[in-house]
mmCIF file of C-alpha atoms and ligand atoms in Angstrom:
data_model
loop_
_atom_site.group_PDB
_atom_site.id
_atom_site.type_symbol
_atom_site.label_atom_id
_atom_site.label_comp_id
_atom_site.label_asym_id
_atom_site.label_seq_id
_atom_site.Cartn_x
_atom_site.Cartn_y
_atom_site.Cartn_z
ATOM 1 C CA MET A 102 44.533 106.109 20.082
ATOM 2 C CA GLU A 103 46.830 108.844 18.793
ATOM 3 C CA ASN A 104 49.514 106.172 18.363
ATOM 4 C CA VAL A 105 47.563 104.545 15.554
ATOM 5 C CA ASP A 106 49.087 105.600 12.221
ATOM 6 C CA PHE A 107 46.094 106.951 10.301
ATOM 7 C CA LEU A 108 48.139 107.061 7.086
ATOM 8 C CA PRO A 109 50.210 103.857 6.897
ATOM 9 C CA LEU A 110 52.622 104.168 3.946
ATOM 10 C CA LEU A 111 54.406 101.203 2.382
ATOM 11 C CA GLY A 112 56.999 103.425 0.715
ATOM 12 C CA THR A 113 57.457 105.501 -2.422
ATOM 13 C CA ASP A 114 55.546 104.013 -5.348
ATOM 14 C CA TYR A 115 56.943 106.231 -8.091
ATOM 15 C CA VAL A 116 58.121 109.748 -8.899
ATOM 16 C CA GLU A 117 56.509 111.390 -11.929
ATOM 17 C CA PHE A 118 58.177 114.254 -13.755
ATOM 18 C CA TYR A 119 56.343 116.606 -16.099
ATOM 19 C CA VAL A 120 58.810 117.313 -18.894
ATOM 20 C CA GLY A 121 59.062 119.003 -22.281
ATOM 21 C CA ASN A 122 59.954 115.792 -24.104
ATOM 22 C CA ALA A 123 59.203 112.527 -22.327
ATOM 23 C CA LYS A 124 60.741 110.285 -24.990
ATOM 24 C CA GLN A 125 64.113 111.999 -24.677
ATOM 25 C CA ALA A 126 63.915 112.260 -20.872
ATOM 26 C CA ALA A 127 63.299 108.499 -20.577
ATOM 27 C CA HIS A 128 66.249 107.844 -22.897
ATOM 28 C CA PHE A 129 68.473 110.073 -20.746
ATOM 29 C CA TYR A 130 67.520 108.308 -17.527
ATOM 30 C CA LYS A 131 68.117 104.916 -19.157
ATOM 31 C CA THR A 132 71.452 105.946 -20.624
ATOM 32 C CA ALA A 133 72.890 108.035 -17.813
ATOM 33 C CA PHE A 134 71.296 106.553 -14.688
ATOM 34 C CA GLY A 135 70.793 102.954 -15.820
ATOM 35 C CA PHE A 136 67.009 102.692 -15.620
ATOM 36 C CA GLN A 137 65.232 99.985 -17.656
ATOM 37 C CA SER A 138 62.203 100.430 -19.887
ATOM 38 C CA LEU A 139 59.036 99.446 -18.037
ATOM 39 C CA ALA A 140 55.793 100.814 -19.495
ATOM 40 C CA TYR A 141 54.379 103.315 -21.966
ATOM 41 C CA ALA A 142 51.089 105.208 -22.226
ATOM 42 C CA GLY A 143 50.042 107.483 -25.089
ATOM 43 C CA PRO A 144 47.888 107.661 -28.194
ATOM 44 C CA GLU A 145 48.724 104.030 -29.049
ATOM 45 C CA THR A 146 47.237 102.910 -25.720
ATOM 46 C CA GLY A 147 44.171 105.133 -25.940
ATOM 47 C CA ILE A 148 45.541 108.121 -23.993
ATOM 48 C CA LYS A 149 45.071 111.047 -26.347
ATOM 49 C CA ASP A 150 46.476 114.100 -24.579
ATOM 50 C CA ARG A 151 49.848 112.916 -23.268
ATOM 51 C CA ALA A 152 52.712 110.454 -23.519
ATOM 52 C CA SER A 153 54.209 108.794 -20.436
ATOM 53 C CA TYR A 154 57.244 106.540 -20.144
ATOM 54 C CA ALA A 155 57.843 104.546 -16.964
ATOM 55 C CA VAL A 156 61.356 103.301 -16.222
ATOM 56 C CA ARG A 157 62.580 101.183 -13.336
ATOM 57 C CA GLN A 158 65.758 100.320 -11.457
ATOM 58 C CA ASN A 159 65.373 97.965 -8.473
ATOM 59 C CA LYS A 160 62.645 99.595 -6.313
ATOM 60 C CA LEU A 161 62.923 102.958 -8.071
ATOM 61 C CA THR A 162 60.231 103.841 -10.596
ATOM 62 C CA PHE A 163 60.322 107.134 -12.494
ATOM 63 C CA VAL A 164 57.619 108.281 -14.915
ATOM 64 C CA PHE A 165 58.194 111.007 -17.528
ATOM 65 C CA THR A 166 55.072 112.649 -18.878
ATOM 66 C CA THR A 167 54.676 115.270 -21.561
ATOM 67 C CA SER A 168 51.638 116.957 -23.064
ATOM 68 C CA LEU A 169 50.883 116.396 -26.745
ATOM 69 C CA ARG A 170 49.219 119.819 -26.970
ATOM 70 C CA GLY A 171 49.323 123.178 -25.218
ATOM 71 C CA GLY A 172 46.782 124.652 -22.875
ATOM 72 C CA ASN A 173 46.456 121.920 -20.263
ATOM 73 C CA GLU A 174 47.813 121.192 -16.800
ATOM 74 C CA ILE A 175 50.895 119.340 -18.038
ATOM 75 C CA ALA A 176 51.869 121.920 -20.666
ATOM 76 C CA ASP A 177 51.267 124.773 -18.215
ATOM 77 C CA HIS A 178 53.381 123.026 -15.570
ATOM 78 C CA VAL A 179 56.309 122.653 -17.973
ATOM 79 C CA TYR A 180 55.929 126.218 -19.268
ATOM 80 C CA LYS A 181 56.055 127.634 -15.753
ATOM 81 C CA HIS A 182 58.475 125.304 -13.947
ATOM 82 C CA GLY A 183 60.546 123.662 -16.669
ATOM 83 C CA ASP A 184 61.056 119.922 -16.231
ATOM 84 C CA GLY A 185 60.288 119.006 -12.633
ATOM 85 C CA VAL A 186 58.699 116.639 -10.172
ATOM 86 C CA LYS A 187 54.901 116.649 -10.284
ATOM 87 C CA MET A 188 53.885 113.516 -8.380
ATOM 88 C CA LEU A 189 55.476 111.970 -5.330
ATOM 89 C CA ALA A 190 53.340 108.821 -5.395
ATOM 90 C CA LEU A 191 53.085 106.835 -2.178
ATOM 91 C CA MET A 192 52.217 103.150 -1.902
ATOM 92 C CA VAL A 193 49.303 102.384 0.417
ATOM 93 C CA ASN A 194 47.047 99.443 1.242
ATOM 94 C CA ASN A 195 43.931 101.585 0.967
ATOM 95 C CA ALA A 196 43.958 104.637 -1.292
ATOM 96 C CA THR A 197 40.341 105.501 -0.464
ATOM 97 C CA ASP A 198 41.033 105.595 3.250
ATOM 98 C CA ALA A 199 44.310 107.524 2.746
ATOM 99 C CA TRP A 200 42.368 110.211 0.857
ATOM 100 C CA LYS A 201 39.544 110.337 3.436
ATOM 101 C CA GLN A 202 41.914 110.451 6.407
ATOM 102 C CA THR A 203 43.945 113.304 4.943
ATOM 103 C CA MET A 204 40.910 115.211 3.636
ATOM 104 C CA VAL A 205 39.224 115.157 7.044
ATOM 105 C CA ARG A 206 42.443 116.678 8.449
ATOM 106 C CA GLY A 207 42.447 119.554 5.991
ATOM 107 C CA ALA A 208 44.090 118.323 2.794
ATOM 108 C CA LYS A 209 43.218 119.887 -0.549
ATOM 109 C CA SER A 210 42.089 117.188 -2.958
ATOM 110 C CA TYR A 211 43.899 116.634 -6.245
ATOM 111 C CA MET A 212 42.074 113.453 -7.224
ATOM 112 C CA GLU A 213 39.178 111.669 -5.544
ATOM 113 C CA PRO A 214 39.655 107.900 -5.149
ATOM 114 C CA THR A 215 39.495 106.549 -8.689
ATOM 115 C CA ILE A 216 39.422 102.920 -9.823
ATOM 116 C CA LEU A 217 41.563 102.155 -12.889
ATOM 117 C CA LYS A 218 40.893 98.776 -14.491
ATOM 118 C CA ASP A 219 42.254 96.584 -17.243
ATOM 119 C CA ASN A 220 42.659 92.835 -17.872
ATOM 120 C CA GLU A 221 45.355 92.679 -15.188
ATOM 121 C CA GLY A 222 43.082 93.832 -12.370
ATOM 122 C CA GLU A 223 42.312 97.124 -10.718
ATOM 123 C CA LEU A 224 44.400 99.851 -9.193
ATOM 124 C CA ILE A 225 42.960 102.573 -6.965
ATOM 125 C CA MET A 226 44.507 106.019 -7.033
ATOM 126 C CA SER A 227 43.755 109.208 -5.097
ATOM 127 C CA GLY A 228 45.735 112.377 -4.498
ATOM 128 C CA ILE A 229 46.197 115.492 -2.403
ATOM 129 C CA CYS A 230 48.081 118.722 -3.079
ATOM 130 C CA THR A 231 51.285 119.649 -1.269
ATOM 131 C CA TYR A 232 53.725 122.575 -1.703
ATOM 132 C CA GLY A 233 53.641 124.499 -4.979
ATOM 133 C CA ASP A 234 52.029 122.479 -7.765
ATOM 134 C CA THR A 235 53.383 119.219 -6.337
ATOM 135 C CA VAL A 236 51.027 116.322 -5.568
ATOM 136 C CA HIS A 237 51.045 113.254 -3.327
ATOM 137 C CA LEU A 238 49.245 110.402 -5.023
ATOM 138 C CA PHE A 239 48.134 107.390 -2.990
ATOM 139 C CA ILE A 240 48.495 104.192 -5.004
ATOM 140 C CA GLU A 241 46.752 100.953 -4.014
ATOM 141 C CA ARG A 242 47.999 98.173 -6.265
ATOM 142 C CA LYS A 243 47.281 95.020 -4.230
ATOM 143 C CA ASN A 244 44.641 93.896 -6.767
ATOM 144 C CA TYR A 245 46.723 94.756 -9.815
ATOM 145 C CA LYS A 246 49.236 92.435 -11.457
ATOM 146 C CA GLY A 247 50.015 94.331 -14.650
ATOM 147 C CA VAL A 248 53.412 95.764 -15.500
ATOM 148 C CA PHE A 249 52.708 99.269 -14.138
ATOM 149 C CA MET A 250 49.128 100.520 -14.169
ATOM 150 C CA PRO A 251 46.003 100.496 -16.349
ATOM 151 C CA GLY A 252 46.445 102.725 -19.401
ATOM 152 C CA PHE A 253 50.072 101.626 -19.788
ATOM 153 C CA ARG A 254 51.420 98.764 -21.863
ATOM 154 C CA LYS A 255 54.739 97.001 -21.396
ATOM 155 C CA TRP A 256 57.506 99.014 -23.011
ATOM 156 C CA GLU A 257 59.733 96.612 -24.924
ATOM 157 C CA SER A 258 63.037 98.136 -25.944
ATOM 158 C CA VAL A 259 66.120 96.670 -27.554
ATOM 159 C CA TYR A 260 68.130 99.375 -25.790
ATOM 160 C CA SER A 261 68.805 98.560 -22.153
ATOM 161 C CA PRO A 262 72.018 99.929 -20.665
ATOM 162 C CA SER A 263 73.148 98.175 -17.472
ATOM 163 C CA ASP A 264 71.938 99.537 -14.146
ATOM 164 C CA THR A 265 74.107 101.699 -11.890
ATOM 165 C CA GLY A 266 73.139 100.174 -8.545
ATOM 166 C CA LEU A 267 70.438 102.686 -7.632
ATOM 167 C CA LEU A 268 67.962 101.018 -5.272
ATOM 168 C CA TYR A 269 65.135 103.165 -3.892
ATOM 169 C CA VAL A 270 64.142 106.706 -2.892
ATOM 170 C CA ASP A 271 65.819 107.611 0.413
ATOM 171 C CA HIS A 272 64.158 111.038 0.750
ATOM 172 C CA CYS A 273 62.670 113.867 -1.333
ATOM 173 C CA VAL A 274 63.336 117.477 -0.408
ATOM 174 C CA GLY A 275 60.922 120.348 -0.988
ATOM 175 C CA ASN A 276 61.912 124.002 -1.309
ATOM 176 C CA VAL A 277 59.258 126.378 0.028
ATOM 177 C CA GLY A 278 59.010 130.172 0.150
ATOM 178 C CA TRP A 279 60.022 132.675 2.808
ATOM 179 C CA ASN A 280 58.312 131.939 6.154
ATOM 180 C CA GLN A 281 56.530 128.919 4.687
ATOM 181 C CA MET A 282 58.553 126.088 6.251
ATOM 182 C CA ASN A 283 56.522 125.848 9.443
ATOM 183 C CA LYS A 284 53.260 125.932 7.530
ATOM 184 C CA TRP A 285 54.362 122.856 5.556
ATOM 185 C CA VAL A 286 55.780 121.183 8.657
ATOM 186 C CA ALA A 287 52.314 121.597 10.204
ATOM 187 C CA PHE A 288 50.737 120.183 7.014
ATOM 188 C CA TYR A 289 52.841 117.019 7.184
ATOM 189 C CA GLU A 290 52.194 116.699 10.934
ATOM 190 C CA GLU A 291 48.484 117.402 10.980
ATOM 191 C CA VAL A 292 47.275 116.226 7.585
ATOM 192 C CA MET A 293 49.631 113.271 7.012
ATOM 193 C CA GLY A 294 50.625 112.266 10.572
ATOM 194 C CA PHE A 295 54.361 112.750 9.963
ATOM 195 C CA LYS A 296 56.824 113.738 12.699
ATOM 196 C CA ASN A 297 59.551 116.371 12.608
ATOM 197 C CA ILE A 298 62.636 114.196 13.278
ATOM 198 C CA LEU A 299 65.412 116.749 12.650
ATOM 199 C CA SER A 300 65.709 120.525 12.353
ATOM 200 C CA PHE A 301 68.495 122.710 11.015
ATOM 201 C CA ASP A 302 68.528 126.454 11.427
ATOM 202 C CA ASP A 303 70.546 129.055 9.581
ATOM 203 C CA ASN A 304 73.420 128.568 12.051
ATOM 204 C CA ASP A 305 73.749 124.959 10.880
ATOM 205 C CA ILE A 306 73.296 125.723 7.197
ATOM 206 C CA SER A 307 75.114 128.905 6.399
ATOM 207 C CA THR A 308 78.302 129.982 4.753
ATOM 208 C CA GLU A 309 79.870 133.399 4.774
ATOM 209 C CA TYR A 310 77.332 134.435 2.161
ATOM 210 C CA SER A 311 74.070 132.543 2.191
ATOM 211 C CA ALA A 312 71.801 130.459 4.373
ATOM 212 C CA LEU A 313 68.785 128.204 4.545
ATOM 213 C CA MET A 314 66.679 126.425 7.158
ATOM 214 C CA SER A 315 65.457 122.858 6.978
ATOM 215 C CA LYS A 316 63.153 120.479 8.867
ATOM 216 C CA VAL A 317 62.981 116.767 8.154
ATOM 217 C CA MET A 318 59.505 115.192 8.217
ATOM 218 C CA SER A 319 59.155 111.403 8.486
ATOM 219 C CA ASN A 320 56.157 109.114 8.393
ATOM 220 C CA GLY A 321 55.558 106.601 11.224
ATOM 221 C CA ASN A 322 57.612 103.692 9.894
ATOM 222 C CA GLY A 323 60.364 105.957 8.514
ATOM 223 C CA PHE A 324 59.928 104.675 4.931
ATOM 224 C CA VAL A 325 59.003 108.133 3.651
ATOM 225 C CA LYS A 326 61.031 111.220 4.529
ATOM 226 C CA PHE A 327 60.395 114.734 3.255
ATOM 227 C CA PRO A 328 62.833 117.433 4.386
ATOM 228 C CA ILE A 329 61.465 120.963 3.840
ATOM 229 C CA ASN A 330 63.837 123.862 3.077
ATOM 230 C CA GLU A 331 63.196 127.581 3.366
ATOM 231 C CA PRO A 332 65.634 130.342 2.376
ATOM 232 C CA ALA A 333 67.255 132.387 5.171
ATOM 233 C CA GLU A 334 68.754 135.866 5.141
ATOM 234 C CA GLY A 335 72.433 136.029 4.259
ATOM 235 C CA LYS A 336 74.790 138.522 2.647
ATOM 236 C CA LYS A 337 73.926 137.012 -0.726
ATOM 237 C CA LYS A 338 71.121 135.047 -2.324
ATOM 238 C CA SER A 339 70.184 131.701 -0.759
ATOM 239 C CA GLN A 340 70.357 128.654 -3.037
ATOM 240 C CA VAL A 341 66.702 128.048 -2.114
ATOM 241 C CA GLU A 342 65.824 131.513 -3.379
ATOM 242 C CA GLU A 343 67.625 130.821 -6.655
ATOM 243 C CA TYR A 344 65.539 127.656 -7.006
ATOM 244 C CA LEU A 345 62.289 129.529 -6.241
ATOM 245 C CA ASP A 346 63.176 132.191 -8.836
ATOM 246 C CA PHE A 347 63.827 129.681 -11.601
ATOM 247 C CA TYR A 348 61.165 127.101 -10.725
ATOM 248 C CA GLN A 349 58.824 130.066 -10.346
ATOM 249 C CA GLY A 350 57.504 128.766 -7.080
ATOM 250 C CA GLU A 351 57.811 126.004 -4.548
ATOM 251 C CA GLY A 352 58.731 122.489 -5.618
ATOM 252 C CA CYS A 353 60.907 119.431 -5.241
ATOM 253 C CA GLN A 354 64.584 120.383 -4.912
ATOM 254 C CA HIS A 355 66.219 116.978 -4.865
ATOM 255 C CA VAL A 356 65.459 113.300 -4.745
ATOM 256 C CA ALA A 357 67.977 111.172 -2.836
ATOM 257 C CA LEU A 358 68.622 107.762 -4.379
ATOM 258 C CA ALA A 359 70.083 104.971 -2.270
ATOM 259 C CA THR A 360 72.866 102.604 -3.302
ATOM 260 C CA HIS A 361 74.719 99.782 -1.508
ATOM 261 C CA ASN A 362 78.007 100.722 -3.196
ATOM 262 C CA ILE A 363 78.395 104.451 -3.743
ATOM 263 C CA VAL A 364 81.905 104.166 -5.198
ATOM 264 C CA ALA A 365 80.737 101.770 -7.932
ATOM 265 C CA THR A 366 77.521 103.748 -8.575
ATOM 266 C CA VAL A 367 79.189 107.156 -8.813
ATOM 267 C CA THR A 368 82.072 105.802 -10.908
ATOM 268 C CA GLU A 369 79.499 104.522 -13.399
ATOM 269 C CA LEU A 370 77.369 107.701 -13.321
ATOM 270 C CA GLN A 371 80.422 109.897 -13.961
ATOM 271 C CA LYS A 372 81.471 107.645 -16.836
ATOM 272 C CA ARG A 373 78.018 108.186 -18.321
ATOM 273 C CA GLY A 374 78.254 111.957 -18.118
ATOM 274 C CA ILE A 375 76.478 112.867 -14.872
ATOM 275 C CA GLU A 376 78.161 115.909 -13.331
ATOM 276 C CA PHE A 377 78.557 116.236 -9.581
ATOM 277 C CA LEU A 378 79.291 119.109 -7.232
ATOM 278 C CA LYS A 379 82.913 119.099 -6.166
ATOM 279 C CA VAL A 380 84.280 120.132 -2.802
ATOM 280 C CA PRO A 381 87.920 121.276 -2.484
ATOM 281 C CA THR A 382 90.336 118.353 -2.046
ATOM 282 C CA SER A 383 91.285 119.854 1.346
ATOM 283 C CA TYR A 384 87.942 118.404 2.519
ATOM 284 C CA TYR A 385 89.687 115.016 2.589
ATOM 285 C CA ASP A 386 92.790 116.140 4.526
ATOM 286 C CA ASP A 387 91.153 115.726 7.941
ATOM 287 C CA LEU A 388 88.157 113.601 6.928
ATOM 288 C CA LEU A 389 89.123 110.514 8.918
ATOM 289 C CA ASP A 390 89.813 112.648 12.001
ATOM 290 C CA ARG A 391 86.253 113.938 11.724
ATOM 291 C CA VAL A 392 84.384 110.734 10.911
ATOM 292 C CA GLY A 393 86.659 108.019 12.346
ATOM 293 C CA THR A 394 87.316 104.666 10.702
ATOM 294 C CA ILE A 395 85.301 103.816 7.603
ATOM 295 C CA ASP A 396 85.204 100.669 5.471
ATOM 296 C CA GLU A 397 85.973 102.480 2.210
ATOM 297 C CA ASP A 398 89.371 103.513 0.884
ATOM 298 C CA LEU A 399 89.882 107.245 1.008
ATOM 299 C CA MET A 400 91.394 107.599 -2.468
ATOM 300 C CA PRO A 401 88.332 106.684 -4.572
ATOM 301 C CA LEU A 402 86.136 108.866 -2.357
ATOM 302 C CA LYS A 403 88.498 111.776 -2.944
ATOM 303 C CA GLU A 404 88.751 111.143 -6.676
ATOM 304 C CA LEU A 405 84.991 110.939 -7.078
ATOM 305 C CA GLY A 406 84.186 113.749 -4.608
ATOM 306 C CA ILE A 407 82.069 111.591 -2.276
ATOM 307 C CA LEU A 408 81.327 113.158 1.123
ATOM 308 C CA VAL A 409 81.178 111.315 4.465
ATOM 309 C CA ASP A 410 79.428 112.172 7.716
ATOM 310 C CA ARG A 411 78.880 110.338 10.984
ATOM 311 C CA ASP A 412 76.120 110.445 13.596
ATOM 312 C CA ASP A 413 75.425 108.412 16.764
ATOM 313 C CA GLU A 414 74.224 105.405 14.798
ATOM 314 C CA GLY A 415 76.843 105.103 12.076
ATOM 315 C CA TYR A 416 77.996 106.967 9.010
ATOM 316 C CA LEU A 417 76.781 107.841 5.551
ATOM 317 C CA LEU A 418 78.363 108.601 2.185
ATOM 318 C CA GLN A 419 76.736 111.090 -0.155
ATOM 319 C CA ILE A 420 77.256 113.176 -3.269
ATOM 320 C CA PHE A 421 75.079 115.648 -5.164
ATOM 321 C CA THR A 422 74.645 116.084 -8.891
ATOM 322 C CA LYS A 423 74.546 119.452 -10.537
ATOM 323 C CA PRO A 424 71.013 120.412 -11.663
ATOM 324 C CA ILE A 425 69.957 117.911 -14.319
ATOM 325 C CA GLU A 426 68.114 120.433 -16.470
ATOM 326 C CA ASP A 427 69.051 123.903 -17.723
ATOM 327 C CA ARG A 428 67.221 125.741 -14.979
ATOM 328 C CA PRO A 429 69.110 125.575 -11.648
ATOM 329 C CA THR A 430 66.286 123.591 -10.051
ATOM 330 C CA LEU A 431 66.031 119.811 -9.557
ATOM 331 C CA PHE A 432 69.106 117.717 -8.778
ATOM 332 C CA PHE A 433 69.792 114.262 -7.330
ATOM 333 C CA GLU A 434 71.659 113.034 -4.290
ATOM 334 C CA ILE A 435 73.292 109.601 -4.256
ATOM 335 C CA ILE A 436 73.457 108.217 -0.724
ATOM 336 C CA GLN A 437 74.803 105.103 0.957
ATOM 337 C CA ARG A 438 73.840 104.672 4.598
ATOM 338 C CA LYS A 439 76.025 102.628 6.898
ATOM 339 C CA GLY A 440 73.936 102.942 10.042
ATOM 340 C CA ALA A 441 73.501 106.715 10.003
ATOM 341 C CA LYS A 442 69.898 107.914 9.800
ATOM 342 C CA SER A 443 70.765 111.613 9.462
ATOM 343 C CA PHE A 444 71.357 113.810 6.408
ATOM 344 C CA GLY A 445 75.008 114.816 6.389
ATOM 345 C CA LYS A 446 74.981 117.895 8.611
ATOM 346 C CA GLY A 447 78.795 117.776 8.828
ATOM 347 C CA ASN A 448 78.968 118.295 5.057
ATOM 348 C CA PHE A 449 76.581 121.222 4.811
ATOM 349 C CA LYS A 450 79.224 123.932 4.868
ATOM 350 C CA ALA A 451 81.549 122.384 2.269
ATOM 351 C CA LEU A 452 78.566 121.491 0.151
ATOM 352 C CA PHE A 453 76.897 124.874 0.241
ATOM 353 C CA GLU A 454 80.149 126.572 -0.615
ATOM 354 C CA ALA A 455 80.317 124.284 -3.664
ATOM 355 C CA ILE A 456 76.727 125.238 -4.570
ATOM 356 C CA GLU A 457 77.571 128.929 -4.174
ATOM 357 C CA ARG A 458 80.457 128.617 -6.608
ATOM 358 C CA GLU A 459 77.978 127.203 -9.128
ATOM 359 C CA GLN A 460 75.450 129.942 -8.328
ATOM 360 C CA ASP A 461 78.162 132.538 -8.809
ATOM 361 C CA ASN A 462 79.075 131.004 -12.189
ATOM 362 C CA ARG A 463 75.446 131.479 -13.217
ATOM 363 C CA GLY A 464 75.457 135.069 -11.970
ATOM 364 C CA ASN A 465 72.805 134.286 -9.368
ATOM 365 C CA LEU A 466 74.666 134.750 -6.105
HETATM 366 FE FE1 FE2 B 142 69.242 115.128 0.796
#
């Protein structure tokens, strides 16, 4: 009986960001990341207190929402956290059951099952709270055939930059406070039926100066993965602590976006102005000794700063952007998996040293 998945998830439905200026954020993600206009909600569609822009690239849907006035949940969220991830929305077959199953296991409700209707059908949405002010929405859209969801209209735009090959959300990482990692691991296990598939302690993730701990939580079918980070004691300030200071609490640290061709994707992103963390070129001197034969040429990886790691099942290529807002908070990972199901443990040291150099530049190390 315990083998029955009480919370079957079909994948990530969308990621919603609360931002200071949704119109400009949507333009940035179209221009720099290659998303396409999808849908709009705001005063013109009967929504009086906010404006939301949905953009899409393959299976990736991002929504940018801003408040039109102060003194509400959206405005308060932006005031406290800056631009950041509010909703990690998960696709389900039954949003009512998802809410009931998680509530009975101790979830805190964000939204009771709610039916949203328009001429295109009905969509059922419910939600529970997770770390910080972050929310998991459950989205049931099997009886909805509209462009995004009721309340939104199709967003027609003459401006549509080409895509950059981004495909879907690979994983979303949460940063939580001191001694809070195991509490949130228990939440994902007990409330959402996830399993802890990998753990990293401060011996795995430490440099000379700073450290963090991480546990990777996965749902039953592996479509949804949420690693949870907690700062660890080091000689200097952990990158997770810097995030917590500037986000003013727990929240989403990075969203990993999958591609089938990381060299082409990252070449295009860099051309469009996205800045990435750089490891020293010495990283590449013994790379092939560490990871063995790979399909890609070494030179473009080195020029772009793409990292490689191997596990028992294959290898992966990955690279991390610098924070994409002024606060040193949310950033993105671009990842191409070639068999590997892990998270690049072999790159942690080089990567965290690169992050520390950035932290030091900000005076936060
Ligand atoms: Fe990651």
